[in-house]
């Protein structure tokens, strides 16, 4: 059973801060079910002797030396933002979270 | 509504409920560069001056792990008696909040680098010091988030704010999360155990030199999980109190949350699983958002970072280089300094062990070093509400003052005035002495003049002394100390004046 329920889609939409209508929920539930089914087919092919992997190439322990280097120019960085104030990024208030 | 809630006094709550605590401590590592990029990590740098494509989450940027951050985490794990994973990965913790520009935080989820450790802490009880073993569930790596300032509202808090301003300097600084297993059976000691654990952890971090662990700058932060067990009724629901930013607050947060939850339960209510925010000013917490479930973060292995597989030889190399752990070190210092458990506990609670140690290394007599740090200096630290280590006084300065006391240039009272000047930022010891004109009047001529003046002013006292009531000399000594503004050696004044009157003791 790989189908995704309408409630699950609604929950995901909420987490993704997407405001979906009832019709859209049905629409995406159908589309997502197809994606899940396609992925599930890969699971059918996988044999027991093939371990699941998160990375395409088996590489481990890639590290960087702890040396600080200059980053980007602030003016350049802030110029790319939709709104700034006081050398900071200005973002809309977030209502459903308490202060960090 | 949470403010008006009924609370049950602590002692009474303890007669009916058993507190169960869990502590999550975040430690910012003191690396030169960030966790996954080469940006600098200086505290207090101008906003958004330590940022790059990686920590700004710009498209196409790729993270590369800081080797020292991994090493530090392994060392922390080893110091906390943990097992070090042979293979583990990072995961993405997905959430939408502007403190992370990527819309996810790179963290470790089901594969932490260190697991199953413990840390012994000592708390004072009526029956003497008691050792409590706090078990460690995990130590994992993650990246710190950016700093938000809520603007436009009247309170500076998010409610009422019109918008927020974000500084990403802190985003991506290596952060280590240390999570305890549930601590049970501590009863009324729970607040003290929580505090002692965070204090001990701080000392371990300091000994390892992996972080400056300054709670007031946020490089050590603590979340307190607490639930109450009503014997017979089973474990209750836990709350998570955030924003606990001092050792004293850790203790107060546990204390006040016990009183609050007991009030809820006594009133027939139900404790809800939620995040609460601790307020330093009131010592109480207020309700925050109800906690998102772990699956809501949709963790998955971070594809941009390769797995970490620390070789056993690397781990053993790091183990061999571990410094002496604070508890062992304290036992050693206790015997070297010849102090008892209580005196040691006073030093530990005051955060004075290292300070006394470095003062002694600078040449100060052990007893004098303890006297200054747990006396006058501790008093000032408490008055200012800062940690002892943050007072602008150095071991060298204490050594200088002590040597001036030893050669008779200063007395105790003057020495306190010297520190008062040093703490007020008036300059180094000798500068303060010169500017304030602090020096014991050792010139016999000047002292004798002051003595003669005092004797002349109090002929009745002189008669008493002459008739054998030598204790009356105190009045003359007092008068001389007053004229010399405390800058005389009282014993010397006494000897001189008795000599003057031809009286011997
Ligand atoms: Zn960066």
XYZ file of C-alpha atoms and ligand atoms in Angstrom:
606
model
C 0.000 0.000 0.000
C 1.834 3.050 -1.198
C -1.060 5.450 -1.624
C -0.862 8.644 0.344
C -3.957 9.836 2.159
C -5.522 13.235 1.723
C -4.856 13.935 5.426
C -1.161 13.171 4.972
C -0.964 15.558 2.044
C -2.729 18.217 4.105
C -0.213 17.695 6.917
C 2.747 17.914 4.544
C 1.276 21.047 2.992
C 1.027 22.598 6.435
C 4.662 21.738 7.200
C 5.703 23.206 3.857
C 3.625 26.327 4.605
C 1.495 25.726 1.509
C -2.119 26.806 1.558
C -3.880 24.194 -0.574
C -7.571 24.048 -1.415
C -9.586 20.849 -1.044
C -9.435 20.249 -4.781
C -5.672 20.750 -4.805
C -5.245 18.272 -1.950
C -7.041 15.603 -3.970
C -5.045 16.505 -7.069
C -1.655 16.283 -5.341
C -2.605 13.171 -3.374
C -3.096 11.435 -6.708
C 0.188 12.731 -8.144
C 2.198 11.917 -5.034
C 0.766 8.406 -4.986
C 2.182 7.840 -8.464
C 5.620 9.028 -7.313
C 5.521 6.794 -4.234
C 4.497 3.811 -6.369
C 7.375 4.453 -8.747
C 9.860 4.552 -5.881
C 8.319 1.446 -4.363
C 9.072 -0.433 -7.590
C 12.775 0.096 -6.945
C 12.275 -1.543 -3.565
C 10.883 -4.589 -5.362
C 14.008 -4.913 -7.470
C 16.445 -4.507 -4.540
C 17.806 -7.854 -3.429
C 18.591 -8.705 0.212
C 22.317 -8.671 -0.449
C 22.303 -5.060 -1.628
C 22.498 -2.680 1.345
C 20.573 0.574 1.117
C 22.844 3.530 0.437
C 22.454 7.249 0.945
C 25.371 8.185 -1.286
C 26.107 7.070 -4.831
C 29.853 6.711 -4.234
C 31.337 4.946 -1.187
C 33.527 7.774 0.134
C 34.122 8.457 3.832
C 35.935 10.974 6.016
C 36.215 14.003 3.772
C 37.439 16.796 6.039
C 38.565 20.379 5.780
C 41.290 21.988 7.911
C 40.013 24.445 10.495
C 41.239 27.611 8.824
C 39.057 30.718 8.670
C 38.898 32.564 5.375
C 37.102 35.746 4.355
C 33.546 35.189 3.178
C 31.405 37.319 0.935
C 31.261 41.087 0.921
C 28.316 42.160 3.029
C 27.045 44.804 0.675
C 27.029 42.261 -2.140
C 25.211 39.711 0.002
C 22.543 42.105 1.197
C 22.045 43.498 -2.310
C 20.640 40.109 -3.292
C 18.009 40.139 -0.541
C 14.439 41.370 -1.123
C 14.612 43.576 1.982
C 17.314 44.600 4.459
C 17.631 46.880 7.444
C 20.524 47.665 9.736
C 22.906 45.356 7.784
C 20.512 42.455 8.388
C 18.060 40.517 6.263
C 14.562 41.776 6.834
C 11.937 39.021 6.862
C 8.191 38.977 7.548
C 7.176 38.189 11.070
C 6.529 34.542 11.765
C 3.365 34.079 13.735
C 3.252 30.438 14.696
C 6.658 30.237 16.318
C 7.780 31.647 19.614
C 10.950 33.674 19.855
C 14.123 31.707 19.318
C -3.277 32.127 31.615
C -0.071 30.299 32.449
C 1.016 33.165 34.677
C -2.116 33.080 36.749
C -1.873 29.349 37.167
C -1.892 27.768 40.582
C 1.478 26.497 41.736
C 2.293 24.186 44.623
C 5.177 25.101 46.941
C 8.248 22.981 46.179
C 8.456 21.164 49.519
C 4.811 20.250 49.348
C 5.082 19.083 45.714
C 7.924 16.819 46.803
C 5.666 14.985 49.227
C 3.436 13.791 46.376
C 5.494 13.770 43.199
C 8.821 12.452 41.970
C 10.560 14.701 39.405
C 12.047 13.113 36.299
C 14.486 15.343 34.489
C 16.365 15.245 31.215
C 18.863 17.848 30.078
C 19.850 18.877 26.574
C 22.931 21.029 26.516
C 24.169 22.790 23.403
C 27.826 23.748 23.284
C 29.242 25.997 20.577
C 32.697 24.739 19.707
C 35.529 27.242 19.721
C 36.802 26.364 16.265
C 38.378 29.014 14.038
C 35.981 28.339 11.205
C 32.394 27.155 10.875
C 31.206 23.541 10.709
C 30.829 23.224 6.949
C 32.506 26.334 5.521
C 35.571 28.494 6.162
C 33.745 31.495 7.594
C 35.150 32.935 10.809
C 33.319 32.397 14.095
C 34.194 35.486 16.159
C 31.540 36.441 18.701
C 30.196 39.953 18.360
C 31.364 40.589 14.781
C 29.255 43.134 12.836
C 26.123 41.449 11.404
C 26.481 39.339 8.259
C 30.247 39.821 7.951
C 31.049 36.131 8.528
C 28.951 34.579 5.787
C 29.535 32.764 2.492
C 27.506 30.835 -0.093
C 27.506 27.682 2.076
C 26.165 29.180 5.304
C 23.787 31.434 3.365
C 22.383 28.380 1.619
C 23.043 29.771 -1.853
C 22.298 27.360 -4.713
C 25.157 25.143 -5.798
C 27.250 25.598 -2.667
C 28.657 22.460 -1.073
C 29.517 21.870 2.597
C 32.805 20.281 3.709
C 33.187 19.096 7.295
C 35.625 20.812 9.687
C 38.079 18.188 10.966
C 38.668 19.932 14.302
C 34.920 19.935 14.965
C 34.852 16.147 14.563
C 37.936 15.770 16.734
C 36.439 17.986 19.448
C 33.205 15.995 19.420
C 35.083 12.716 19.783
C 37.092 14.182 22.646
C 33.885 15.352 24.351
C 32.413 11.876 23.856
C 35.496 10.228 25.332
C 35.558 12.601 28.304
C 31.912 11.698 28.928
C 32.714 7.976 28.803
C 30.796 7.437 25.559
C 31.165 4.867 22.822
C 32.379 6.432 19.576
C 30.503 5.352 16.453
C 32.510 3.481 13.837
C 30.342 4.987 11.094
C 27.730 7.723 11.143
C 26.091 10.325 8.976
C 24.573 13.763 9.064
C 20.880 14.315 8.427
C 18.767 17.206 7.280
C 16.263 18.501 9.780
C 13.681 20.256 7.652
C 11.766 23.227 8.973
C 10.776 26.664 7.783
C 12.105 29.430 9.907
C 14.353 32.275 8.772
C 17.101 31.419 11.291
C 18.309 28.868 8.705
C 18.480 30.157 5.151
C 18.598 26.630 3.695
C 15.216 25.777 5.274
C 16.919 22.870 6.969
C 19.536 22.428 9.648
C 22.298 19.894 9.174
C 22.289 17.715 12.264
C 22.737 14.118 13.321
C 19.594 12.140 13.866
C 19.603 8.377 14.328
C 23.373 8.040 13.967
C 25.035 10.246 16.593
C 28.834 10.243 16.776
C 28.890 9.391 20.510
C 26.460 7.343 22.614
C 25.960 5.800 26.054
C 28.184 7.747 28.396
C 27.974 9.122 31.895
C 29.136 11.982 34.054
C 29.336 11.927 37.844
C 28.279 15.089 39.609
C 28.480 16.048 43.261
C 25.706 17.861 45.091
C 25.683 19.149 48.639
C 23.109 17.570 50.956
C 22.459 17.833 54.682
C 24.403 14.595 55.043
C 27.394 15.894 53.124
C 28.345 15.697 49.465
C 26.495 13.104 47.393
C 27.647 11.768 44.023
C 24.961 11.296 41.358
C 25.732 9.546 38.086
C 24.023 11.254 35.149
C 23.829 8.949 32.157
C 24.434 10.391 28.711
C 22.229 9.220 25.870
C 24.106 10.817 22.996
C 26.497 13.520 21.855
C 25.910 14.699 18.318
C 27.055 17.382 15.904
C 24.919 20.018 14.288
C 25.196 23.584 13.061
C 24.069 26.654 14.966
C 21.354 28.889 13.521
C 21.304 32.568 12.655
C 20.225 35.216 15.122
C 16.828 36.869 14.808
C 15.899 40.256 16.199
C 12.206 40.968 16.269
C 11.484 44.543 15.349
C 8.564 46.900 15.231
C 6.689 45.525 18.233
C 6.793 47.169 21.621
C 8.231 44.208 23.492
C 11.065 42.979 21.285
C 9.377 39.601 21.384
C 7.778 37.993 18.385
C 4.220 38.668 19.489
C 3.527 42.182 18.386
C 6.576 42.277 16.107
C 6.015 43.556 12.598
C 9.064 41.901 11.090
C 12.344 40.261 12.005
C 15.968 41.042 11.169
C 18.410 38.214 10.590
C 22.157 38.020 11.129
C 23.700 34.817 9.736
C 27.121 35.145 11.418
C 26.150 32.416 13.877
C 24.568 30.167 11.236
C 26.839 27.191 10.684
C 28.992 27.518 13.803
C 29.691 23.989 15.079
C 27.233 23.061 17.772
C 27.385 19.951 19.924
C 24.246 18.643 21.556
C 24.668 16.542 24.679
C 21.525 14.716 25.740
C 21.121 12.900 29.042
C 19.019 9.848 29.648
C 16.162 10.511 32.061
C 17.484 11.215 35.515
C 15.265 9.620 38.144
C 15.390 9.173 41.888
C 16.905 12.529 42.749
C 13.771 13.749 44.562
C 14.173 17.189 46.099
C 17.787 17.269 44.890
C 16.601 17.499 41.250
C 17.213 21.264 40.887
C 20.686 20.959 42.450
C 21.556 17.903 40.351
C 20.539 19.727 37.161
C 22.711 22.685 38.072
C 25.639 20.533 39.169
C 25.449 18.578 35.911
C 25.586 21.684 33.725
C 28.396 23.123 35.882
C 30.361 19.880 35.649
C 29.791 19.687 31.908
C 31.038 23.259 31.584
C 34.173 22.366 33.537
C 34.754 19.334 31.303
C 34.445 21.505 28.170
C 36.853 24.018 29.667
C 39.338 21.323 30.586
C 39.140 19.958 27.043
C 39.567 23.459 25.655
C 36.882 22.827 23.035
C 34.664 25.796 23.868
C 34.739 28.973 25.919
C 31.392 27.798 27.400
C 30.083 31.247 28.244
C 26.420 30.893 29.087
C 25.790 34.632 28.858
C 27.162 34.692 25.287
C 25.173 31.600 24.389
C 28.101 29.267 23.760
C 26.562 26.926 26.336
C 22.779 26.661 26.362
C 20.541 24.358 28.305
C 17.053 22.970 27.737
C 15.370 21.339 30.698
C 12.933 18.472 30.188
C 10.801 17.701 33.177
C 7.861 15.537 34.095
C 6.384 14.500 37.389
C 5.767 10.951 38.442
C 2.909 10.472 40.837
C 3.698 7.212 42.600
C 1.098 4.719 41.505
C -0.170 6.882 38.656
C 2.835 6.540 36.340
C 5.090 9.023 34.565
C 3.547 12.263 33.519
C 3.877 14.244 30.305
C 7.086 16.220 29.973
C 7.604 19.829 29.106
C 10.761 21.282 27.591
C 11.959 24.596 29.019
C 14.248 26.574 26.733
C 16.209 29.774 27.153
C 17.847 28.694 30.400
C 20.978 30.796 30.245
C 22.793 30.602 33.562
C 23.627 27.950 36.123
C 21.338 29.623 38.594
C 18.549 29.560 36.020
C 18.988 25.814 35.440
C 18.280 25.278 39.114
C 15.421 27.752 39.166
C 13.870 26.354 35.972
C 13.658 22.854 37.460
C 12.366 24.239 40.745
C 9.640 26.394 39.205
C 8.578 23.757 36.671
C 8.068 21.238 39.484
C 5.888 23.772 41.289
C 3.949 24.539 38.108
C 3.319 20.957 37.029
C 2.331 19.979 40.570
C -0.188 22.834 40.451
C -1.612 21.597 37.148
C -1.891 18.011 38.400
C -3.292 18.979 41.806
C -5.928 21.067 40.071
C -7.041 17.983 38.167
C -5.472 19.267 34.942
C -3.206 17.592 32.440
C 0.386 18.661 31.716
C 0.706 19.233 27.985
C 3.781 18.398 25.939
C 5.078 21.796 24.968
C 8.087 24.058 24.697
C 8.265 26.649 27.448
C 10.409 29.752 27.653
C 12.290 30.605 30.804
C 12.495 34.225 31.898
C 15.556 35.238 33.879
C 13.783 38.190 35.469
C 10.865 36.307 37.001
C 12.509 32.895 37.380
C 9.401 31.365 35.792
C 8.539 30.083 32.334
C 5.737 30.801 29.918
C 4.115 28.522 27.375
C 5.537 28.445 23.861
C 4.516 26.403 20.860
C 3.431 22.829 21.287
C 6.309 20.666 20.214
C 6.576 19.461 16.659
C 6.900 15.718 16.363
C 10.217 14.341 15.120
C 8.621 13.042 11.918
C 7.484 16.567 11.145
C 11.130 17.461 10.607
C 11.303 14.815 7.857
C 14.886 13.878 8.634
C 16.834 12.207 5.847
C 20.546 11.511 5.284
C 22.399 14.631 4.137
C 23.440 13.822 0.568
C 26.033 16.619 0.369
C 28.182 15.291 3.215
C 29.884 11.926 3.195
C 29.727 9.551 6.182
C 32.215 9.852 9.064
C 34.068 6.674 9.953
C 36.578 7.491 12.700
C 39.338 4.898 12.716
C 39.986 3.220 16.061
C 43.580 4.388 15.979
C 42.432 8.008 15.630
C 39.997 7.579 18.550
C 42.680 5.979 20.727
C 45.120 8.728 19.841
C 42.575 11.299 20.980
C 41.836 9.306 24.127
C 45.516 9.189 25.040
C 45.737 12.980 24.787
C 42.702 13.716 26.992
C 43.454 16.086 29.872
C 42.797 15.173 33.480
C 39.017 15.200 34.055
C 37.810 17.926 36.432
C 36.603 15.517 39.154
C 39.980 13.757 39.318
C 41.751 17.075 39.191
C 39.672 18.436 42.054
C 40.488 15.426 44.232
C 44.164 16.054 43.525
C 43.909 19.780 44.285
C 41.984 19.073 47.491
C 44.871 17.058 48.843
C 47.553 19.422 47.492
C 45.883 22.482 48.951
C 44.953 20.683 52.167
C 41.299 21.696 52.139
C 38.194 19.791 53.199
C 35.175 18.698 51.116
C 33.186 21.739 52.145
C 35.929 24.181 51.171
C 36.337 22.396 47.869
C 32.568 22.499 47.233
C 32.626 26.252 47.914
C 35.333 26.694 45.288
C 33.509 24.507 42.763
C 30.149 26.195 43.275
C 31.771 29.592 42.918
C 33.473 28.480 39.691
C 36.769 29.375 41.371
C 38.867 26.206 41.037
C 40.765 27.243 37.910
C 41.062 30.823 39.116
C 42.592 29.765 42.427
C 44.847 27.357 40.583
C 46.152 30.012 38.217
C 46.575 32.475 41.098
C 48.719 29.946 42.939
C 50.686 29.378 39.760
C 51.252 33.146 39.669
C 52.811 32.960 43.122
C 49.875 33.604 45.463
C 49.730 31.637 48.707
C 46.933 28.967 48.394
C 44.971 30.234 51.396
C 45.173 33.844 50.185
C 44.090 32.828 46.683
C 41.037 31.063 48.083
C 40.286 33.977 50.392
C 40.203 36.530 47.562
C 38.254 34.439 45.053
C 35.582 33.140 47.427
C 35.431 36.318 49.496
C 35.666 39.833 48.166
C 35.770 38.926 44.461
C 32.843 36.499 44.708
C 30.861 39.162 46.512
C 31.461 41.597 43.644
C 30.638 38.931 41.018
C 27.326 38.166 42.735
C 26.570 41.844 43.060
C 27.176 42.318 39.334
C 25.376 39.101 38.429
C 28.354 37.754 36.452
C 30.488 34.649 36.636
C 33.607 34.918 38.758
C 35.781 34.152 35.722
C 34.340 37.174 33.938
C 35.544 39.696 36.496
C 38.302 41.883 35.040
C 40.879 40.683 37.563
C 43.861 38.496 36.733
C 45.935 36.048 38.735
C 48.950 38.302 38.163
C 47.121 41.215 39.752
C 46.271 39.142 42.814
C 49.896 38.047 43.039
C 51.011 41.689 42.890
C 48.589 42.763 45.647
C 49.646 39.833 47.822
C 53.319 40.686 47.455
C 52.552 44.279 48.454
C 50.713 43.002 51.535
C 53.669 40.753 52.344
C 56.192 43.597 52.243
C 53.938 45.843 54.299
C 53.041 48.314 51.533
C 49.359 47.384 51.716
C 47.056 46.090 54.410
C 43.874 44.073 53.848
C 41.635 47.085 53.792
C 43.788 48.897 51.239
C 44.040 45.725 49.178
C 40.262 45.616 48.906
C 40.322 49.222 47.708
C 42.940 48.289 45.112
C 40.648 45.556 43.751
C 37.735 47.952 43.843
C 39.736 50.239 41.551
C 40.911 47.420 39.300
C 37.323 46.127 38.973
C 36.105 49.630 38.195
C 38.524 49.708 35.273
C 40.823 52.308 36.777
C 43.869 50.410 35.593
C 46.379 47.868 36.792
C 47.270 47.389 40.475
C 50.127 49.900 40.632
C 48.183 52.478 38.621
C 45.241 52.238 41.037
C 47.575 52.497 44.031
C 49.260 55.581 42.587
C 46.058 57.291 41.476
C 44.122 56.585 44.654
C 47.197 57.242 46.816
C 46.819 53.879 48.506
C 49.818 52.938 50.613
C 50.382 51.985 54.185
C 51.839 54.980 56.035
C 55.108 53.469 57.115
C 56.856 56.733 57.845
C 57.143 56.720 61.648
C 57.269 60.521 61.742
C 53.900 60.867 60.034
C 52.404 58.147 62.223
C 53.754 59.695 65.403
C 52.314 63.057 64.442
C 48.899 61.439 63.939
C 49.265 59.569 67.236
C 50.219 62.707 69.145
C 47.233 64.476 67.682
C 44.912 61.671 68.752
C 46.427 61.493 72.219
C 46.008 65.230 72.681
C 42.390 65.050 71.552
C 41.468 62.310 74.016
C 43.200 62.989 77.346
C 40.675 60.832 79.229
C 41.649 57.810 77.159
C 45.309 58.569 77.776
C 44.646 58.500 81.520
C 42.896 55.138 81.223
C 45.774 53.635 79.325
C 48.290 55.003 81.778
C 46.276 53.545 84.646
C 46.657 50.104 83.037
C 43.519 49.810 80.909
C 45.524 48.996 77.811
C 42.428 47.878 75.854
C 41.400 51.565 75.780
C 44.252 52.061 73.258
C 41.783 50.841 70.609
C 40.131 54.264 70.584
C 43.448 55.956 69.779
C 44.285 53.373 67.113
C 40.862 53.968 65.580
C 41.409 57.713 65.502
C 44.834 57.315 63.876
C 43.423 54.906 61.253
C 40.781 57.506 60.536
C 43.266 60.366 60.048
C 45.437 58.151 57.848
C 42.353 56.994 55.904
C 43.033 53.402 56.848
C 46.483 53.540 55.365
C 48.338 52.575 58.509
C 49.287 49.264 59.989
C 47.028 49.031 63.068
C 49.430 46.822 65.027
C 52.248 49.237 64.419
C 50.149 52.236 65.531
C 49.282 50.404 68.711
C 52.912 49.572 69.480
C 54.030 53.136 68.766
C 51.398 54.786 70.913
C 52.005 52.483 73.873
C 55.701 53.217 73.527
C 54.881 56.945 73.427
C 53.001 56.663 76.702
C 55.707 54.512 78.216
C 53.250 51.667 78.821
C 54.165 48.090 78.115
C 51.732 45.241 77.504
Zn 30.136 30.370 5.512
